[in-house]
mmCIF file with all atom_site columns, C-alpha atoms in Angstrom:
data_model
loop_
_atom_site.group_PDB
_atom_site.id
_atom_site.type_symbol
_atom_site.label_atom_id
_atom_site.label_alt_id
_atom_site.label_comp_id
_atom_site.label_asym_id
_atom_site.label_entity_id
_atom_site.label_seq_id
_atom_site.pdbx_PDB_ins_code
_atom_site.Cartn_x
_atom_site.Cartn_y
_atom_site.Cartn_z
_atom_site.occupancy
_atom_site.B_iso_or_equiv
_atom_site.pdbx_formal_charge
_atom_site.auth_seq_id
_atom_site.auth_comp_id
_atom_site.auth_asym_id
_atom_site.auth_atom_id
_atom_site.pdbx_PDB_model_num
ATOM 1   C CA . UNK A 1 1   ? 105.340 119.885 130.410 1.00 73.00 ? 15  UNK A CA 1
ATOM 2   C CA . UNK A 1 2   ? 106.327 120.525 126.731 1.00 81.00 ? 16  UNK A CA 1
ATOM 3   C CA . UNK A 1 3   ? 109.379 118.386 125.524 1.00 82.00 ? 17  UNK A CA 1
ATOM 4   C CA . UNK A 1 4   ? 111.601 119.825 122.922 1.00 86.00 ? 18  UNK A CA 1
ATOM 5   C CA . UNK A 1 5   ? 113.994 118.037 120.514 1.00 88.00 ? 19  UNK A CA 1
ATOM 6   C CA . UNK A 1 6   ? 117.763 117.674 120.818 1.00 89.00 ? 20  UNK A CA 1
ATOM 7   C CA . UNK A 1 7   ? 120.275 117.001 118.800 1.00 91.00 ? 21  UNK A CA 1
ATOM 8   C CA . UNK A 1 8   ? 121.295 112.798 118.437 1.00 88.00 ? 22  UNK A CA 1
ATOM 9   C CA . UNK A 1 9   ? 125.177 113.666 119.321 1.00 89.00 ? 23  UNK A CA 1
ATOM 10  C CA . UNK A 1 10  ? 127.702 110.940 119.760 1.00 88.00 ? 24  UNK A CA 1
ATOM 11  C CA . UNK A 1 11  ? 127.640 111.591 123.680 1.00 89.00 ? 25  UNK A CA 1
ATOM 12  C CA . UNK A 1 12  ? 123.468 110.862 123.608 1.00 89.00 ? 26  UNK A CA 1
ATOM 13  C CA . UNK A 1 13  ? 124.184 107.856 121.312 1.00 87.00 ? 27  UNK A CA 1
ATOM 14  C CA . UNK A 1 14  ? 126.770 106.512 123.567 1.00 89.00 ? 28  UNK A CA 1
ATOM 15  C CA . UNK A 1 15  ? 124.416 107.226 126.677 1.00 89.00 ? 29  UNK A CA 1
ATOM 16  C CA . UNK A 1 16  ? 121.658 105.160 124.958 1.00 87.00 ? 30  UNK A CA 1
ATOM 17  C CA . UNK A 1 17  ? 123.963 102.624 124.210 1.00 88.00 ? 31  UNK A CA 1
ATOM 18  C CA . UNK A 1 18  ? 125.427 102.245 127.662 1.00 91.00 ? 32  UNK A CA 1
ATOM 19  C CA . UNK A 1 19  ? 122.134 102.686 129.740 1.00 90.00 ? 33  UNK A CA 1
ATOM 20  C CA . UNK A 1 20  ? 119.685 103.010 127.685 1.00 87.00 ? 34  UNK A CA 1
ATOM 21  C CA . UNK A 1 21  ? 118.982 106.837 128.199 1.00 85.00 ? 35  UNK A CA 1
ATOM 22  C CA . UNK A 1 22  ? 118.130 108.465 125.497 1.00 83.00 ? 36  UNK A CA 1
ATOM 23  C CA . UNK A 1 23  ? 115.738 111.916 125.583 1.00 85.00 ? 37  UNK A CA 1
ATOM 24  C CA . UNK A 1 24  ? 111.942 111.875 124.691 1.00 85.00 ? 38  UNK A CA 1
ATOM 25  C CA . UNK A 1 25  ? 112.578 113.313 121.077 1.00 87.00 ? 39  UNK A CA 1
ATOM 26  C CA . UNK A 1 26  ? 115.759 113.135 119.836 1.00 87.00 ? 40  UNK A CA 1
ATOM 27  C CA . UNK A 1 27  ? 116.873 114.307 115.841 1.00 90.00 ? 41  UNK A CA 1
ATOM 28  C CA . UNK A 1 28  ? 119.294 113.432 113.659 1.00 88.00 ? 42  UNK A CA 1
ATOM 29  C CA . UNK A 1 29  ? 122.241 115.315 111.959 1.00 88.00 ? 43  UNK A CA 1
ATOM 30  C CA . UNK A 1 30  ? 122.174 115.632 108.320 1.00 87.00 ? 44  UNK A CA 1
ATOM 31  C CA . UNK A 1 31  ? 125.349 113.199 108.422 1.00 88.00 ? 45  UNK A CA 1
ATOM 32  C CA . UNK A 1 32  ? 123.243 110.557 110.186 1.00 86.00 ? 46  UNK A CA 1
ATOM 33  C CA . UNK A 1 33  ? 120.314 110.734 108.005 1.00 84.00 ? 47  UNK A CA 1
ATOM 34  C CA . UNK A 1 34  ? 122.467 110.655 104.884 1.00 83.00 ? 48  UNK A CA 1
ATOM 35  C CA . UNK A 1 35  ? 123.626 107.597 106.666 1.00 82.00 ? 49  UNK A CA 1
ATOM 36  C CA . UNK A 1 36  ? 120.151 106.030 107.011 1.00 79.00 ? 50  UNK A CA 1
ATOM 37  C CA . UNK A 1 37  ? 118.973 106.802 103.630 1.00 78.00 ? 51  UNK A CA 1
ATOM 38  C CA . UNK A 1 38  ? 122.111 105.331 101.915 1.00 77.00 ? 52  UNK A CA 1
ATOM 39  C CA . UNK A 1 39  ? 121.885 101.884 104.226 1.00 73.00 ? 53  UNK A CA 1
ATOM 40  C CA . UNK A 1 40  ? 117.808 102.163 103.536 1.00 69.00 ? 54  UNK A CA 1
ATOM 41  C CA . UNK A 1 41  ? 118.430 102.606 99.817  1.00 72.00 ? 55  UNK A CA 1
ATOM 42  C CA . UNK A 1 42  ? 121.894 100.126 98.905  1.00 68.00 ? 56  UNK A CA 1
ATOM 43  C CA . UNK A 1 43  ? 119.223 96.838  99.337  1.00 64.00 ? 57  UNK A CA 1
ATOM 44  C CA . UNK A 1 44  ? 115.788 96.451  98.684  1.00 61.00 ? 58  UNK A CA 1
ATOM 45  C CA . UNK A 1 45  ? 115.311 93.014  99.744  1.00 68.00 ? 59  UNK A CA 1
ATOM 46  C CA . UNK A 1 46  ? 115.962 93.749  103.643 1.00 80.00 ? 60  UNK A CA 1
ATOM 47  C CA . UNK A 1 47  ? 112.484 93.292  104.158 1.00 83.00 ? 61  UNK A CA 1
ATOM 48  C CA . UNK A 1 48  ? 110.688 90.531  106.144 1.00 83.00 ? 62  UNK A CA 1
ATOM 49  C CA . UNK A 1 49  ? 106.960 90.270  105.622 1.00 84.00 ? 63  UNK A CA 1
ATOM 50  C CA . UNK A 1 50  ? 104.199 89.073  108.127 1.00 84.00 ? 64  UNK A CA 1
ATOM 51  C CA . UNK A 1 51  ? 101.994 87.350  106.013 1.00 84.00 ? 65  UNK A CA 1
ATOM 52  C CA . UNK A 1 52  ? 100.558 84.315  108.192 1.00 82.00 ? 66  UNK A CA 1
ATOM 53  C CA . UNK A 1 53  ? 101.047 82.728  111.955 1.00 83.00 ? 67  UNK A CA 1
ATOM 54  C CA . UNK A 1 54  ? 101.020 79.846  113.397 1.00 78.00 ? 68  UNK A CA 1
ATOM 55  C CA . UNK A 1 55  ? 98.517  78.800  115.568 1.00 82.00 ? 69  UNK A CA 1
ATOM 56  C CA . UNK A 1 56  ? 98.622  76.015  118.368 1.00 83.00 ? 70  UNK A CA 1
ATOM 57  C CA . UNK A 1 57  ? 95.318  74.449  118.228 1.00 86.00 ? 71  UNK A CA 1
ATOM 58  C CA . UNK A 1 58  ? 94.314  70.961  119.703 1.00 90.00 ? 72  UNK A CA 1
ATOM 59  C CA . UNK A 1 59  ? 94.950  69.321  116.597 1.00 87.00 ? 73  UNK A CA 1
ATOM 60  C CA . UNK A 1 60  ? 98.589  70.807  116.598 1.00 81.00 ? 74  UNK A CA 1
ATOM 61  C CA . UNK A 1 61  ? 100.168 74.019  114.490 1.00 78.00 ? 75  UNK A CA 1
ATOM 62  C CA . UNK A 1 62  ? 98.008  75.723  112.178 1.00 82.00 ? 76  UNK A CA 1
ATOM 63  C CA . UNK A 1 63  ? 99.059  78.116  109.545 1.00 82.00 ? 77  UNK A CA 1
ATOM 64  C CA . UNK A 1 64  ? 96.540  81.199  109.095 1.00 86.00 ? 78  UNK A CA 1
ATOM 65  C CA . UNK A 1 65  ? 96.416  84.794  108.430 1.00 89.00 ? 79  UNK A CA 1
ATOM 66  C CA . UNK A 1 66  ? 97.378  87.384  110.912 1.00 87.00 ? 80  UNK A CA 1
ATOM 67  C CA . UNK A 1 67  ? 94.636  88.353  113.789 1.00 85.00 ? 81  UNK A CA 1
ATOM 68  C CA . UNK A 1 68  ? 94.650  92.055  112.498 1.00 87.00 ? 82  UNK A CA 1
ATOM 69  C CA . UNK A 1 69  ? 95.486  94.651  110.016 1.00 85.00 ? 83  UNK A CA 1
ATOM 70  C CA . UNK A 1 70  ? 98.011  95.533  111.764 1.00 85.00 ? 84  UNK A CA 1
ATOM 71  C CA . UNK A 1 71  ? 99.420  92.183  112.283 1.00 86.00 ? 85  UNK A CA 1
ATOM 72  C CA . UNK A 1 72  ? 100.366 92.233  108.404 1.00 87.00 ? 86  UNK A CA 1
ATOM 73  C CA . UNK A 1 73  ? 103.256 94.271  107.887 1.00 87.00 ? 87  UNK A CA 1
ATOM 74  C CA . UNK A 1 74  ? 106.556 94.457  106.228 1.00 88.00 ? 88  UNK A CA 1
ATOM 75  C CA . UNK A 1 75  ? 109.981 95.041  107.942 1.00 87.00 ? 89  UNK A CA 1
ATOM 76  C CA . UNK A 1 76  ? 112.654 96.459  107.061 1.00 85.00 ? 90  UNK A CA 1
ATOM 77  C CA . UNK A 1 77  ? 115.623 94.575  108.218 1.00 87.00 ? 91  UNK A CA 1
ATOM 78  C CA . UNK A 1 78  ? 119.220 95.541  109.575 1.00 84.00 ? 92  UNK A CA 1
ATOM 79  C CA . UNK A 1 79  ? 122.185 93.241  107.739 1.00 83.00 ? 93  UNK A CA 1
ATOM 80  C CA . UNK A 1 80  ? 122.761 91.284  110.449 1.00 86.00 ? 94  UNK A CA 1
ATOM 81  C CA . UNK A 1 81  ? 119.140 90.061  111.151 1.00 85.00 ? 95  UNK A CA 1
ATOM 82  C CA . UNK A 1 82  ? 119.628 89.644  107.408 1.00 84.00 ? 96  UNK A CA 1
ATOM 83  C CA . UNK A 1 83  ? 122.706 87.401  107.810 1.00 86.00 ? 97  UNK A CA 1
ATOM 84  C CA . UNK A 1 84  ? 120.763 85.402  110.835 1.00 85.00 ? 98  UNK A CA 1
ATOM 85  C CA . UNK A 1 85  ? 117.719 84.502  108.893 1.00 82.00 ? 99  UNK A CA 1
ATOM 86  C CA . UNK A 1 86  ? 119.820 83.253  105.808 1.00 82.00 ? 100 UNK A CA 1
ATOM 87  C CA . UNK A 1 87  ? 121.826 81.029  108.363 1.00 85.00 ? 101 UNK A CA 1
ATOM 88  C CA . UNK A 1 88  ? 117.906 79.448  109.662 1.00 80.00 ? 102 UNK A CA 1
ATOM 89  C CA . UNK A 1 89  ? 117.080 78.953  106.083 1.00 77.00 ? 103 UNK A CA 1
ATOM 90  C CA . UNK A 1 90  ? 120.338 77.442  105.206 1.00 82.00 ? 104 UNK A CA 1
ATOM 91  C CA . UNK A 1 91  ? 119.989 75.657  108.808 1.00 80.00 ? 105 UNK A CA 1
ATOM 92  C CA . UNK A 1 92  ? 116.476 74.616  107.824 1.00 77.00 ? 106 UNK A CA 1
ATOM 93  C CA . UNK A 1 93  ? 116.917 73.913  104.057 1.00 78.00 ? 107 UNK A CA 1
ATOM 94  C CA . UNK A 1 94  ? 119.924 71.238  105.062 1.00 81.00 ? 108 UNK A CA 1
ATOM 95  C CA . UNK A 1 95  ? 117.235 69.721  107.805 1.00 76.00 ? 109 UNK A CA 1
ATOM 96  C CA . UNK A 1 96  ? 113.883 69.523  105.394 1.00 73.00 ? 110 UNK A CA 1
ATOM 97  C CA . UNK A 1 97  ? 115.148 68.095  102.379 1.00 73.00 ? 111 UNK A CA 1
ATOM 98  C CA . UNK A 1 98  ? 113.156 68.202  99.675  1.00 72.00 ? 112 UNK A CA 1
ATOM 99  C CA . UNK A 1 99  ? 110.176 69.823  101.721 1.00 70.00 ? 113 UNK A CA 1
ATOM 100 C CA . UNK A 1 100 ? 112.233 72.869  101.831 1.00 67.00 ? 114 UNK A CA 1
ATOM 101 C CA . UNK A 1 101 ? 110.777 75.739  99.960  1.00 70.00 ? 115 UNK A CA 1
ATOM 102 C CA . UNK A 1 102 ? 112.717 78.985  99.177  1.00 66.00 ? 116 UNK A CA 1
ATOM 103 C CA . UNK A 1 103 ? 109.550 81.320  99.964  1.00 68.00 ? 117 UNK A CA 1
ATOM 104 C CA . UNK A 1 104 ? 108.375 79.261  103.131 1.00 67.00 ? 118 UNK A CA 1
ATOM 105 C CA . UNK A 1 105 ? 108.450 79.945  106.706 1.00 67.00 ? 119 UNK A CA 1
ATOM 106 C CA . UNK A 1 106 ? 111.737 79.893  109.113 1.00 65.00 ? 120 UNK A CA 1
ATOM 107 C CA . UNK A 1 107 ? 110.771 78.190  112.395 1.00 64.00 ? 121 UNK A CA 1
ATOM 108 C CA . UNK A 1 108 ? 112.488 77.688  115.327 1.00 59.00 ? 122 UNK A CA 1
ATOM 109 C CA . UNK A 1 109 ? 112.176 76.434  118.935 1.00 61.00 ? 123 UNK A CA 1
ATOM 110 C CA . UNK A 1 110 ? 112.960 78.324  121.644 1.00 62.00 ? 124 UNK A CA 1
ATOM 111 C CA . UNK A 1 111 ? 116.405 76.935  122.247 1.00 61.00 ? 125 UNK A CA 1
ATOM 112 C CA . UNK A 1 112 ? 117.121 78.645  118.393 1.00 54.00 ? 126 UNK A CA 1
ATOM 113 C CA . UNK A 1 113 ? 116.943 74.948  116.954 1.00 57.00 ? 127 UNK A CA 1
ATOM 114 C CA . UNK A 1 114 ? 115.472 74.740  113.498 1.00 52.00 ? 128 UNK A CA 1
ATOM 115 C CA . UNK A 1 115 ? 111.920 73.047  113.418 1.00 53.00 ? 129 UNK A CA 1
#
């Protein structure tokens, strides 16, 4: 069976939203991708890059590259997962000290305390 595109109208978006239905290939209005490509282009920096992982070995944590290729990637980030991570690193900075550094990792347990 072939599937065709439709049109990403409010009542589909408010469908997905609700339920979680949304069809097999949906496509946006030219008001919603002048949308995107305004929010994609107003900020640079909302990008998060996988650059290493963690680890656990039997001598604890280890910091190495990424398994694969595909494992290294970059991003792009909505504001608020933007405003979240700043919070960790402020959250973090306040709880390293001086071994706080601007460009390192943001860790976390699972209860969303910083590590």
């Amino acid at each position: 069976m072939r599937t065709h595109p439709v049109v990403w109208t409010a009542r589909r978006e408010a469908a997905w939203r609700h339920g979680g239905e949304r069809p097999p290939v949906a496509v946006w209005t030219i008001e919603q991708l002048a949308a995107f490509l305004r929010f994609a282009w107003e900020d640079p920096r909302r990008e998060l890059t996988v650059a290493h992982q963690l680890v656990h070995t039997d001598d604890g944590l280890v910091l190495c590259e990424p398994k694969s290729e595909a494992s290294r990637r970059t991003l792009a980030l909505d504001p608020e997962s933007v405003r979240l991570l700043c919070r960790q690193g402020r959250a973090q900075r306040r709880l390293s000290g001086e071994r706080w550094s601007p460009t390192g990792p943001i860790f976390t347990l699972r209860s969303g305390a910083v590590v």
